[in-house]
Short mmCIF file of C-alpha atoms and ligand atoms in Angstrom, two decimals:
data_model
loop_
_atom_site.label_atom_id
_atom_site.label_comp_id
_atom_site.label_asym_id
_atom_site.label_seq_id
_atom_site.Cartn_x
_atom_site.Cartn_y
_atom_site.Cartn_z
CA UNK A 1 -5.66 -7.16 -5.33
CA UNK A 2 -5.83 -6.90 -9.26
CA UNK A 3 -4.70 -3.56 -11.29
CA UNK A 4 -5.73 -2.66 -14.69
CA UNK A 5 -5.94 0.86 -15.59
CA UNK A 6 -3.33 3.61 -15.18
CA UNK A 7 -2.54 7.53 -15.47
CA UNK A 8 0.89 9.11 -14.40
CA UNK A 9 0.50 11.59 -11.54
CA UNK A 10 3.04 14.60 -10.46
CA UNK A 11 2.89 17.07 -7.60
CA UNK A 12 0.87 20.58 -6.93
CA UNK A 13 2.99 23.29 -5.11
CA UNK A 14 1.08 24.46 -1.63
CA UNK A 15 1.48 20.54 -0.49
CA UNK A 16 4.85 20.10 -1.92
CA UNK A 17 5.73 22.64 0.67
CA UNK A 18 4.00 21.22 3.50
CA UNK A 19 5.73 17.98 2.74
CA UNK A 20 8.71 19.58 2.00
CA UNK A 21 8.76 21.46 5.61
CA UNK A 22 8.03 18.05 7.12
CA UNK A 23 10.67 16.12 5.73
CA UNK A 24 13.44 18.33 6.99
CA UNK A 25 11.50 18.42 10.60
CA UNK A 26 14.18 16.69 13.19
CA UNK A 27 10.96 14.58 14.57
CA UNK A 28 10.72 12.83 10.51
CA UNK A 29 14.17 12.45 10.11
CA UNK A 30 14.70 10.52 13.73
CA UNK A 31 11.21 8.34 12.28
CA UNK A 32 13.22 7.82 9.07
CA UNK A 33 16.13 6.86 11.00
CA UNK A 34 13.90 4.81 13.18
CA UNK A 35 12.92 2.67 9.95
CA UNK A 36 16.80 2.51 8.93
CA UNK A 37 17.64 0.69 12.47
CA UNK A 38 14.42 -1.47 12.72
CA UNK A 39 14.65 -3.11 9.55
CA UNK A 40 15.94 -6.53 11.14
CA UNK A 41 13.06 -6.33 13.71
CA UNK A 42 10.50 -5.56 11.16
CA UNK A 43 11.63 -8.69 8.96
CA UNK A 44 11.37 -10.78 12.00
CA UNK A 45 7.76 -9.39 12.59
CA UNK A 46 7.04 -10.00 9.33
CA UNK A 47 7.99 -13.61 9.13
CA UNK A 48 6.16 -14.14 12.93
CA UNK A 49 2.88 -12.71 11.50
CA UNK A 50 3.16 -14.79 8.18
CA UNK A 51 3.48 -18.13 10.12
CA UNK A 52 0.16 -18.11 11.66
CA UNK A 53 -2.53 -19.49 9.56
CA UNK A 54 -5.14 -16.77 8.61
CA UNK A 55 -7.37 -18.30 6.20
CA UNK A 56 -11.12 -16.67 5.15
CA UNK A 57 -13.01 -17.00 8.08
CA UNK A 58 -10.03 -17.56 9.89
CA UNK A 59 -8.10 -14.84 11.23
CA UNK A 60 -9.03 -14.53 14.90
CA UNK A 61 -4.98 -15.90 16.16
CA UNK A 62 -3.37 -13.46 13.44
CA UNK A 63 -5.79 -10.38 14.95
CA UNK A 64 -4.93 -11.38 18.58
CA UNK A 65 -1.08 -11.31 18.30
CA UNK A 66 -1.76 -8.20 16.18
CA UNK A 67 -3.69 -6.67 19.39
CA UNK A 68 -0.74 -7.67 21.73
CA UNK A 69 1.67 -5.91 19.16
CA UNK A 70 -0.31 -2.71 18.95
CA UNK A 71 -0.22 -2.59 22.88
CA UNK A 72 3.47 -3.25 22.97
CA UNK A 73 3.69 0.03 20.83
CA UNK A 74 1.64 1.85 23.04
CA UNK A 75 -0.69 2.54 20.96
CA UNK A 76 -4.40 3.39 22.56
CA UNK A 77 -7.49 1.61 22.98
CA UNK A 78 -6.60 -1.14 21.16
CA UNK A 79 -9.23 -3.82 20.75
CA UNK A 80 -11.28 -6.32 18.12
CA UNK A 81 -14.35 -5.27 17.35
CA UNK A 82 -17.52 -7.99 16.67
CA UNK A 83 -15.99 -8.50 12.80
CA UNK A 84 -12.86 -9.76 14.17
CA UNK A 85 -10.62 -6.56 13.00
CA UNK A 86 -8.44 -5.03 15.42
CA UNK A 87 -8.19 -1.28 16.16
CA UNK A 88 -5.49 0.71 17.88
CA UNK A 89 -5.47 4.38 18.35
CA UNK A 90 -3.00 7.48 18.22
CA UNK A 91 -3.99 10.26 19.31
CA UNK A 92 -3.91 13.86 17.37
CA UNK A 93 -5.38 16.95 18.97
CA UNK A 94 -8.62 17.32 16.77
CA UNK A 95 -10.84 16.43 13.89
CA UNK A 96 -11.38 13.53 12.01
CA UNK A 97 -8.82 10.34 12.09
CA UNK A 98 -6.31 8.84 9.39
CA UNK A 99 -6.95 5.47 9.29
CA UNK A 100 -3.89 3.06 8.07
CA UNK A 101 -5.54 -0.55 7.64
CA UNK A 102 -3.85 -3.77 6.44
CA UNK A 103 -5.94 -6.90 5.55
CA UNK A 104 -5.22 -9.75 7.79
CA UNK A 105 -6.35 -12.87 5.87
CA UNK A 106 -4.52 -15.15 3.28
CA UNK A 107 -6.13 -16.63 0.26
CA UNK A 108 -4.35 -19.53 2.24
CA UNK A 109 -7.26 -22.96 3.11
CA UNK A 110 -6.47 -23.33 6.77
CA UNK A 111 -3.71 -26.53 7.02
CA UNK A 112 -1.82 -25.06 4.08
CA UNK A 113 2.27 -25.57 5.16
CA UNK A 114 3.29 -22.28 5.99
CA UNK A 115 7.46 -22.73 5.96
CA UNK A 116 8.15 -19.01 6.10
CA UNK A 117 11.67 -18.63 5.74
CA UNK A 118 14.47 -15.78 5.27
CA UNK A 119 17.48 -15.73 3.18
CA UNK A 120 19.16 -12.55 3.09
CA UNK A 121 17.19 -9.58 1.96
CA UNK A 122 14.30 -11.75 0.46
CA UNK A 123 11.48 -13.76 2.95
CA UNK A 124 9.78 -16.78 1.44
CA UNK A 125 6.10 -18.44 2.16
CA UNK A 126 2.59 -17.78 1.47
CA UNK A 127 1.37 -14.41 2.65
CA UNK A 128 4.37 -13.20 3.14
CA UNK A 129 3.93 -10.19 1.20
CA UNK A 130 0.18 -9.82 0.53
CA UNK A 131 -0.22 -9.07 3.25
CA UNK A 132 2.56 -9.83 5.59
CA UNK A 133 3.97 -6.52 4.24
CA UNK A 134 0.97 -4.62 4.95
CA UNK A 135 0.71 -5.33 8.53
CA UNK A 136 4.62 -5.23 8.69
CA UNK A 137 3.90 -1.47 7.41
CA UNK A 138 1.53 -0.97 9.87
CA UNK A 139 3.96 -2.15 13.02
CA UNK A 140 6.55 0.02 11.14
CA UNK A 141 4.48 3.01 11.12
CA UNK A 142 3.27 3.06 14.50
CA UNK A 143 6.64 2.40 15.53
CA UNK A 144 8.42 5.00 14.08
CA UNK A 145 5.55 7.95 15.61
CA UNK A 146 5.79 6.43 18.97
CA UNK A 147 9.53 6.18 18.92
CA UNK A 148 9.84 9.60 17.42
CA UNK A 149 7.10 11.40 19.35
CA UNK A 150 5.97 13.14 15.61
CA UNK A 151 2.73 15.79 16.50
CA UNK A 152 0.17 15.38 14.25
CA UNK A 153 -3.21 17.25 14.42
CA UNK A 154 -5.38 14.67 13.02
CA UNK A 155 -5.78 11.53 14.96
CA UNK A 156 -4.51 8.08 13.78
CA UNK A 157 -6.43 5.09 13.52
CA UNK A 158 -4.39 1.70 13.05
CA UNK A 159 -6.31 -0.96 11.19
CA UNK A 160 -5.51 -4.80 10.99
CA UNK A 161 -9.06 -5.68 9.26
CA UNK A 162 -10.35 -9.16 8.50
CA UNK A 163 -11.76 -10.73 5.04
CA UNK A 164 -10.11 -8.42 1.85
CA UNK A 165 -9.02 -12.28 -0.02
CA UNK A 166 -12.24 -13.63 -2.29
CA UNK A 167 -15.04 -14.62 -0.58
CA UNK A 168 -14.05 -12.01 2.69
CA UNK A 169 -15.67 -10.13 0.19
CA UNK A 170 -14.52 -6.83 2.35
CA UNK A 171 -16.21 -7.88 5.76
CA UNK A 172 -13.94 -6.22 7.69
CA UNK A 173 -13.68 -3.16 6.00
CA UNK A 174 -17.69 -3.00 5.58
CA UNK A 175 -18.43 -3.77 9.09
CA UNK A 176 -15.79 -0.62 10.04
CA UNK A 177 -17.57 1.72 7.94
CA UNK A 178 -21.16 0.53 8.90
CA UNK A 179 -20.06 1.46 12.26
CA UNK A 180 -21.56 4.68 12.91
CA UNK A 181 -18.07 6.04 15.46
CA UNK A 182 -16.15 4.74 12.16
CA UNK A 183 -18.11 5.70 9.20
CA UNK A 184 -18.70 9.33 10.42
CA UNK A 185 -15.21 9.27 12.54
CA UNK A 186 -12.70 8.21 9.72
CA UNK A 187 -12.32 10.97 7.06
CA UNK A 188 -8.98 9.40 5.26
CA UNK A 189 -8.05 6.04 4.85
CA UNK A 190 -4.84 4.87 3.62
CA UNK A 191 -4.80 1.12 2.87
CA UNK A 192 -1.53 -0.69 2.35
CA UNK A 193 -1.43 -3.90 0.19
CA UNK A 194 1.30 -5.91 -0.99
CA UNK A 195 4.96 -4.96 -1.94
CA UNK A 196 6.27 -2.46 -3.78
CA UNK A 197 6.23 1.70 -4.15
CA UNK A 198 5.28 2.58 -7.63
CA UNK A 199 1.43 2.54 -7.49
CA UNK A 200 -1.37 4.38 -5.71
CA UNK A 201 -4.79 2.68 -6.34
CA UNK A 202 -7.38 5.50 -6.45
CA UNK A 203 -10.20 4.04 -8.45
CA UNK A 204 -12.21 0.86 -7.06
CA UNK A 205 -13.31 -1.44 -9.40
CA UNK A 206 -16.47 -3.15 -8.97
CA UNK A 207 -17.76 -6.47 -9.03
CA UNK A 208 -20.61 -8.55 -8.25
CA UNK A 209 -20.62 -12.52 -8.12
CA UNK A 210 -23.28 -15.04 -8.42
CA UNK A 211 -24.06 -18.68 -8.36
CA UNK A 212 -26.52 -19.32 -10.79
CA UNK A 213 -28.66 -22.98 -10.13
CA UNK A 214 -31.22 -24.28 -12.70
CA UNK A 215 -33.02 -27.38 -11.14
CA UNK A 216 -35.56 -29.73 -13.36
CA UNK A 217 -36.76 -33.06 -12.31
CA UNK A 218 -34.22 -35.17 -13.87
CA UNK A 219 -34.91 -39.03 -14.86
CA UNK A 220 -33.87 -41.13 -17.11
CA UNK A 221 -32.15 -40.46 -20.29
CA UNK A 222 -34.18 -43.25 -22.56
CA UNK A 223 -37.82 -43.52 -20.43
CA UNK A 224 -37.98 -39.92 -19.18
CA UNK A 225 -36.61 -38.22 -23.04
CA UNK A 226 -38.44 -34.90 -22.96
CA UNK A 227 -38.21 -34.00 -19.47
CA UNK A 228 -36.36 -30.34 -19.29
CA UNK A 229 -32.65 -31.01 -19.25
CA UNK A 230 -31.26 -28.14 -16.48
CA UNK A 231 -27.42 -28.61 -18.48
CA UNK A 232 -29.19 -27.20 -21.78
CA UNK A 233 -31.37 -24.84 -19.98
CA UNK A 234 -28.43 -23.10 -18.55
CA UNK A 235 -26.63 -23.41 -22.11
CA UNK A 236 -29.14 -21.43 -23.59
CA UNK A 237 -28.72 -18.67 -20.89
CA UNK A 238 -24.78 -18.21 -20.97
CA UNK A 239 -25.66 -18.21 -25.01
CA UNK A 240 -28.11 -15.32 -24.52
CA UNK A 241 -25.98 -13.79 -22.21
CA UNK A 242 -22.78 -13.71 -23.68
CA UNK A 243 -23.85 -11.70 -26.58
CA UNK A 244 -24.82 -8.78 -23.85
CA UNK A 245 -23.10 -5.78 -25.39
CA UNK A 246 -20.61 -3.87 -23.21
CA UNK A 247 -19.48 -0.50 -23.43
CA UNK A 248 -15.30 0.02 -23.85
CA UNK A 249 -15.39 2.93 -21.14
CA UNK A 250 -16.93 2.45 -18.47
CA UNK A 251 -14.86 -0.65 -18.92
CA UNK A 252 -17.34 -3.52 -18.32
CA UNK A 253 -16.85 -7.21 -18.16
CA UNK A 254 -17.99 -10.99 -17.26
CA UNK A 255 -16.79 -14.17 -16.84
CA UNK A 256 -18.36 -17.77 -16.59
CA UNK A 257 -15.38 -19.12 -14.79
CA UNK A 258 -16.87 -22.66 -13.30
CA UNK A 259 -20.08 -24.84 -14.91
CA UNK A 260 -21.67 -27.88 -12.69
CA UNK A 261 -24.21 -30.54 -13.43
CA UNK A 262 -25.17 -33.41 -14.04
CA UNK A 263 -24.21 -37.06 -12.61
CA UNK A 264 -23.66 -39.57 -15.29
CA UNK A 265 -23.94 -40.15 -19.23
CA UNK A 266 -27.58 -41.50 -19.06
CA UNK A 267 -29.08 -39.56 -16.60
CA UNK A 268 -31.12 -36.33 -17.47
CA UNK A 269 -29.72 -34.11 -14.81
CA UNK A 270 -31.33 -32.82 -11.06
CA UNK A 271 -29.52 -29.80 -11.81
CA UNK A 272 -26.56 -27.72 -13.24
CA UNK A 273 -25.28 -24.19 -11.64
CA UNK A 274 -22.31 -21.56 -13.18
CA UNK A 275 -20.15 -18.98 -10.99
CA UNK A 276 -20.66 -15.74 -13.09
CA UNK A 277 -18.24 -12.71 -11.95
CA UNK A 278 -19.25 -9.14 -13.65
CA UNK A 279 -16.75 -6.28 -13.54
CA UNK A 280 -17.01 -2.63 -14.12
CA UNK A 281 -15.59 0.97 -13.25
CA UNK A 282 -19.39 1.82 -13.04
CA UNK A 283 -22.22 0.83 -10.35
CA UNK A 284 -24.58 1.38 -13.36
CA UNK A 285 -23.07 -0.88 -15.56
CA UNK A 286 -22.80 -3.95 -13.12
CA UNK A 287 -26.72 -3.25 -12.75
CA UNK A 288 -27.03 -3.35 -15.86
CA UNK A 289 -25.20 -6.33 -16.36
CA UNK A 290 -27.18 -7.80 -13.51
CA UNK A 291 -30.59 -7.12 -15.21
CA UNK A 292 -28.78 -8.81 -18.92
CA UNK A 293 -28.35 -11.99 -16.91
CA UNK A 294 -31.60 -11.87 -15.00
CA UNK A 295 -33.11 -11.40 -18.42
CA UNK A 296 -31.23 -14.55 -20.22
CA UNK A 297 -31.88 -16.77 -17.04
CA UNK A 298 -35.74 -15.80 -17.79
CA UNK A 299 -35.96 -16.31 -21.10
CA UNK A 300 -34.37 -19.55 -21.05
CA UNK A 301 -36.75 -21.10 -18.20
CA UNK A 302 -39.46 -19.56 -20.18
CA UNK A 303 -39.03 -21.13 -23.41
CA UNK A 304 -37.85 -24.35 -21.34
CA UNK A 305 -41.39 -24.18 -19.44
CA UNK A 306 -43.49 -23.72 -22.63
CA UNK A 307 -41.97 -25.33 -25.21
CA UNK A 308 -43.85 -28.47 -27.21
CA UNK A 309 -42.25 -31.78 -25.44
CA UNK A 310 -40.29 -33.70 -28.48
CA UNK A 311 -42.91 -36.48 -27.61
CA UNK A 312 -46.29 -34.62 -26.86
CA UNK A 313 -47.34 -34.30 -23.24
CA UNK A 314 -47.53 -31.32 -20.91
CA UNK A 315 -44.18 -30.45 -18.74
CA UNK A 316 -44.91 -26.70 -17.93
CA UNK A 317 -43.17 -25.39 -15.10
CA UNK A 318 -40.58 -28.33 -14.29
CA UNK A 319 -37.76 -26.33 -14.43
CA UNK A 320 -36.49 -23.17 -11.92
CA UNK A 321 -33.68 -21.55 -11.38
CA UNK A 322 -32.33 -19.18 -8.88
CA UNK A 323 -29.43 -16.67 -8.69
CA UNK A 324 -27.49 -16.26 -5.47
CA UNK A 325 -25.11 -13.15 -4.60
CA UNK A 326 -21.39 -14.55 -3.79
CA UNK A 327 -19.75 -11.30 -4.04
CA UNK A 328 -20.49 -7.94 -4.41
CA UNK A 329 -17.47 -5.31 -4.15
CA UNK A 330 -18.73 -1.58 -5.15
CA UNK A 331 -17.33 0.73 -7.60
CA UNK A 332 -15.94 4.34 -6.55
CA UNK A 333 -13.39 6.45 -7.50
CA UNK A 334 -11.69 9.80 -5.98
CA UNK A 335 -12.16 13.09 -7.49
CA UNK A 336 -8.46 14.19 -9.34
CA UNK A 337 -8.39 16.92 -7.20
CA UNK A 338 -8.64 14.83 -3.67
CA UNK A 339 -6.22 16.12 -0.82
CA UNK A 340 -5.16 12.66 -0.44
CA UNK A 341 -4.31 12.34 -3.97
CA UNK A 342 -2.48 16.02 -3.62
CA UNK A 343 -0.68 14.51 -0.67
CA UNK A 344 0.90 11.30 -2.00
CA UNK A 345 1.34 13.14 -5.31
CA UNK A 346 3.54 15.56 -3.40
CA UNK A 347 5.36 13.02 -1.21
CA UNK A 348 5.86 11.09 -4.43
CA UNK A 349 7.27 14.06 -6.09
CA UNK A 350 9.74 14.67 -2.71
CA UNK A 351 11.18 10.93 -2.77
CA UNK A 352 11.86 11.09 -5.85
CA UNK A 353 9.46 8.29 -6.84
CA UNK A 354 7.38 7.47 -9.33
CA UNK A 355 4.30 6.35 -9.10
CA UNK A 356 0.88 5.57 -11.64
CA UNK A 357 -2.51 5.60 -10.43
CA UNK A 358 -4.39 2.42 -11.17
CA UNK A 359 -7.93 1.04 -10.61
CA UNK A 360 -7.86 -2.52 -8.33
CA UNK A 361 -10.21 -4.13 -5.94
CA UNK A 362 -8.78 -3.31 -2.93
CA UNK A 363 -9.86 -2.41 0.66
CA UNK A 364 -10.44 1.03 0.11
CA UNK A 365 -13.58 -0.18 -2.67
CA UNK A 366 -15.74 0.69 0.54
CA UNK A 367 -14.83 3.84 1.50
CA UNK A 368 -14.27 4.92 -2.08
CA UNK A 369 -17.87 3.70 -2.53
CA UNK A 370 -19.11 6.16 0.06
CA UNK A 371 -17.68 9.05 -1.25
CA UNK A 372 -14.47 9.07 1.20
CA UNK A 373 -10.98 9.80 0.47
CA UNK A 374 -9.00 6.32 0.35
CA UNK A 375 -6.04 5.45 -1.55
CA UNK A 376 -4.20 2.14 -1.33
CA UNK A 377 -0.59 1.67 -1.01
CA UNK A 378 2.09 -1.08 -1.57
CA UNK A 379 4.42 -1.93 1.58
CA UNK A 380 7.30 -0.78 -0.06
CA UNK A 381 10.34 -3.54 -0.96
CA UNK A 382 9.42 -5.70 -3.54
CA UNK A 383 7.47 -9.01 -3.75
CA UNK A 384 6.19 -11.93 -6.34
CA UNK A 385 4.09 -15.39 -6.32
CA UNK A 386 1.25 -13.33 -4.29
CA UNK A 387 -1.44 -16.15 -3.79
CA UNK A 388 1.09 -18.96 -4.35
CA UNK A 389 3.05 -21.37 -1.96
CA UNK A 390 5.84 -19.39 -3.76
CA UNK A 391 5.22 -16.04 -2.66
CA UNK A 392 8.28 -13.75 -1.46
CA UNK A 393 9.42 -10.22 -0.22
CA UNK A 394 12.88 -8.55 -0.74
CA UNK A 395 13.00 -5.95 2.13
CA UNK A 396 15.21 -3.68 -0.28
CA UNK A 397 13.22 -0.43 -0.17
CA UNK A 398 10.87 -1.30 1.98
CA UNK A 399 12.33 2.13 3.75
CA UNK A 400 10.93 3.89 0.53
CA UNK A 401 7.59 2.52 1.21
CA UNK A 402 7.42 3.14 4.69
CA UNK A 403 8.36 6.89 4.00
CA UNK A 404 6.01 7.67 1.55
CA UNK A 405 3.16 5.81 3.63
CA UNK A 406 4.31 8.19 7.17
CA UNK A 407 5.32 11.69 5.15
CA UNK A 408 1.07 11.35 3.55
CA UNK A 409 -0.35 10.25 6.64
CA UNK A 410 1.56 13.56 8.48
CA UNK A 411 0.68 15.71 5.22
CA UNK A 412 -3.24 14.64 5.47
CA UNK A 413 -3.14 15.17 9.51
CA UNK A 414 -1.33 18.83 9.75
CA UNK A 415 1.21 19.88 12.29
CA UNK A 416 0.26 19.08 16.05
CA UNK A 417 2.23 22.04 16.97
ZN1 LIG B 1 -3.85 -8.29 -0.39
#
C-alpha cells in the first residue's frame, strides 16, 4: 500500500463508552492476556506463513495452510472460494458480519529466496510484514475470541484474500464483494496491512493503468524514409498529454513510468508501447484523465495518418494504436461521521494512541468504492524494506495493534449478551 494524505482524528463520547465498558469486560482482558502469552506462537506463525512462496497468481499453498489454520482455531465453515481467498466464520447472534481480511500475496516473482529468519524481537525476509503481519493479525484475532469465548452480536467473517500486490489488481477482494452472500452479507470490513499502529486508511485512492501500443509498418530507415515512425507517433502523444491540466484537490496525477520500441538504429520501428498509471481521489477525474489520453493518442494517429509524406506519396492509415486496461483500482472514501471511523477513533482515544487518517490503495478501495464502511489497519509492531529482500518486523507492540484491531471489531459488532 502507498499513503499520501492525512488529517488527525480524536474520539466522540457515546462510543468512547461502549469501548470503555468493553475494555474493562473480564472476557477482553483474558483476550488481551491471550495476546500477551501467544506472542512466541504468533512470531512462529508469522515466519511459517512468510516462507511459502505467494507470488501474483500464486497463492493457492499460502491459502491452503491458511484454511488448515483457521480450522485449527475452530473457526466455522472455513473454505476457498473460486478466487482462491479463504473464508472462515465466527458466529454472532444477528445482522450483518465484520469482516477482518489480510492479503495473501507478495510482490515476491515465484523462486525469489525466501530466508525468513528471527533474531530477537525483529523477523527478517520478504513478506514478512506486508503481509505476514496481516495474516499473523488475523490468526491472533481469531485466537484470542475463541480462547476467550468474547460474545459479540454481529457475526465475524475472517478473510485471507488473494491478489492486493500490483497486477492482483484487488481480485480477491472484487470477487468477495461481487459475490452476492458477500456483497449484501458484509456490512464492515476491517482490512489489516503491514506493520505498525499509527494510521487508519479511510480514503481509497484511485487508479487506472494502461498499456498504450502504436503499431506502423516499419521498414527500412534509408529505402522506406517516410513511412510513419510508431516511436515519434507516441512522442507526440505523451507531448500532448503531458500538458493535460490537473486540478490540486481532487488531487490528480499521471505517470509514464516505462517506454518500448523499436529494434535497432536503422530500422523504422513495427511498434513502440508506454505503461501510463493515472491517480486521483476522484472517479471523475481519472475519467477525465482517461478521455485527455484517449484524446492525445487520437490526435497524434490523426495527424500521423494525414500528414504530407516528406517525399510525396500516399501513406494514410498505416499507423494504429490501441490502449489496454492493466489496472483499474476505484476511488471511495467514508463519510467523517462513519461508525467505523467513530469506533477506531474511540479505541484510539482508549489506548492511548495516536493515529492520522490517510488516503492509500489498499484492500478496502472496493468496498469503499461501493459505498461500505472499510477502514484499513496496520498489524501493529513495527516494520521496514516492505517490497524488498530486506523487509523486517519488530514484534514490539504488535500487542497494541492487535488491541485496537479486536476492541473496533467488538465496538462495530455490539454485546452478544
Ligand atoms: Zn500489503
Amino acid at each position: 500500500m502507498a499513503l499520501t494524505s492525512q488529517a488527525t482524528v480524536s474520539g466522540s463520547y457515546p462510543m468512547q463508552q461502549a469501548v470503555a465498558r468493553l475494555a474493562a469486560s473480564a472476557e477482553v482482558r483474558a483476550a488481551f492476556e491471550w495476546f500477551n502469552r501467544n506472542e512466541p506462537r504468533l512470531a512462529s506463525l508469522q515466519m511459517e506463513v512468510a516462507a511459502i512462496d505467494a507470488p501474483p497468481f500464486g497463492e493457492s499453498a499460502r491459502a491452503a495452510w491458511l484454511a488448515e489454520r483457521f480450522r485449527e482455531l475452530g473457526l466455522r465453515d472455513v473454505e476457498i472460494d473460486e478466487a482462491g481467498n479463504v473464508l472462515g466464520q465466527h458466529p454472532g447472534t444477528a445482522g450483518p458480519f465484520i469482516s477482518l481480511s489480510a492479503h495473501l500475496d507478495t510482490v515476491f516473482p515465484a523462486g525469489t529466496p525466501l530466508n525468513i529468519r528471527q533474531q530477537g524481537s525483529r523477523l527478517y525476509g520478504p513478506g514478512v510484514s506486508d503481509n505476514g503481519a496481516g495474516i499473523a493479525a488475523l490468526l491472533g484475532i481469531a485466537g484470542a475470541i475463541e480462547a476467550a469465548k468474547i460474545p459479540h452480536a454481529l457475526p465475524f467473517l475472517f478473510l485471507g484474500n488473494v491478489g492486493e500486490e500490483g497486477e492482483g489488481d484487488l481480485r480477491g477482494m472484487r470477487h468477495v464483494f461481487s459475490t452476492p452472500r458477500w456483497r449484501e452479507g458484509i456490512g464492515y470490513s476491517v482490512v489489516v496491512d503491514g506493520a505498525g499502529s499509527d494510521t487508519v486508511v479511510a480514503q481509497a485512492l484511485g487508479s487506472r493503468r494502461f498499456e498504450v501500443i502504436v503499431r506502423g509498418p516499419g521498414g527500412h530507415s534509408w529505402s522506406d524514409f517516410g513511412v510513419p515512425n510508431p516511436i515519434i507517433v507516441l512522442a507526440r502523444a505523451i507531448e500532448h498529454f503531458s500538458q493535460t491540466p490537473l486540478p490540486l484537490s481532487p488531487k490528480t496525477t499521471f505517470n509514464i513510468g516505462v517506454v518500448r520500441g523499436g529494434t535497432s538504429v536503422n530500422s523504422i520501428p513495427e511498434s513502440a508501447s508506454m505503461r501510463v498509471d493515472l491517480r486521483s481521489t476522484s472517479m471523475i477525474e481519472i475519467d477525465h484523465l482517461e478521455w485527455a489520453l484517449r484524446n492525445a493518442l487520437d490526435r497524434a494517429i490523426d495527424w500521423e495518418n494525414h500528414a504530407a509524406p516528406p517525399h510525396g506519396g500516399q501513406r494514410q492509415n498505416l499507423v494504429q494504436s490501441e490502449m489496454v486496461g492493466i489496472g483499474n483500482r476505484p476511488a471511495g472514501e467514508l463519510n467523517p461521521d462513519a461508525r467505523i471511523l467513530r469506533a477506531i477513533r474511540a479505541v484510539d482515544a482508549h489506548l492511548n494512541n495516536t493515529a492520522q487518517v490517510q488516503r492509500a490503495s489498499t484492500d478496502a478501495n472496493i468496498p469503499l468504492s461501493q459505498g461500505r464502511e472499510a477502514i484499513a489497519l496496520g498489524a501493529g509492531g513495527s516494520g521496514g524494506g516492505a517490497h524488498t529482500l530486506q523487509e523486517w518486523f519488530d514484534c514490539n507492540g504488535r500487542e497494541l495493534g492487535l488491541k485496537r484491531i479486536l476492541l473496533t471489531m467488538l465496538a462495530l459488532a455490539g454485546s452478544g449478551e
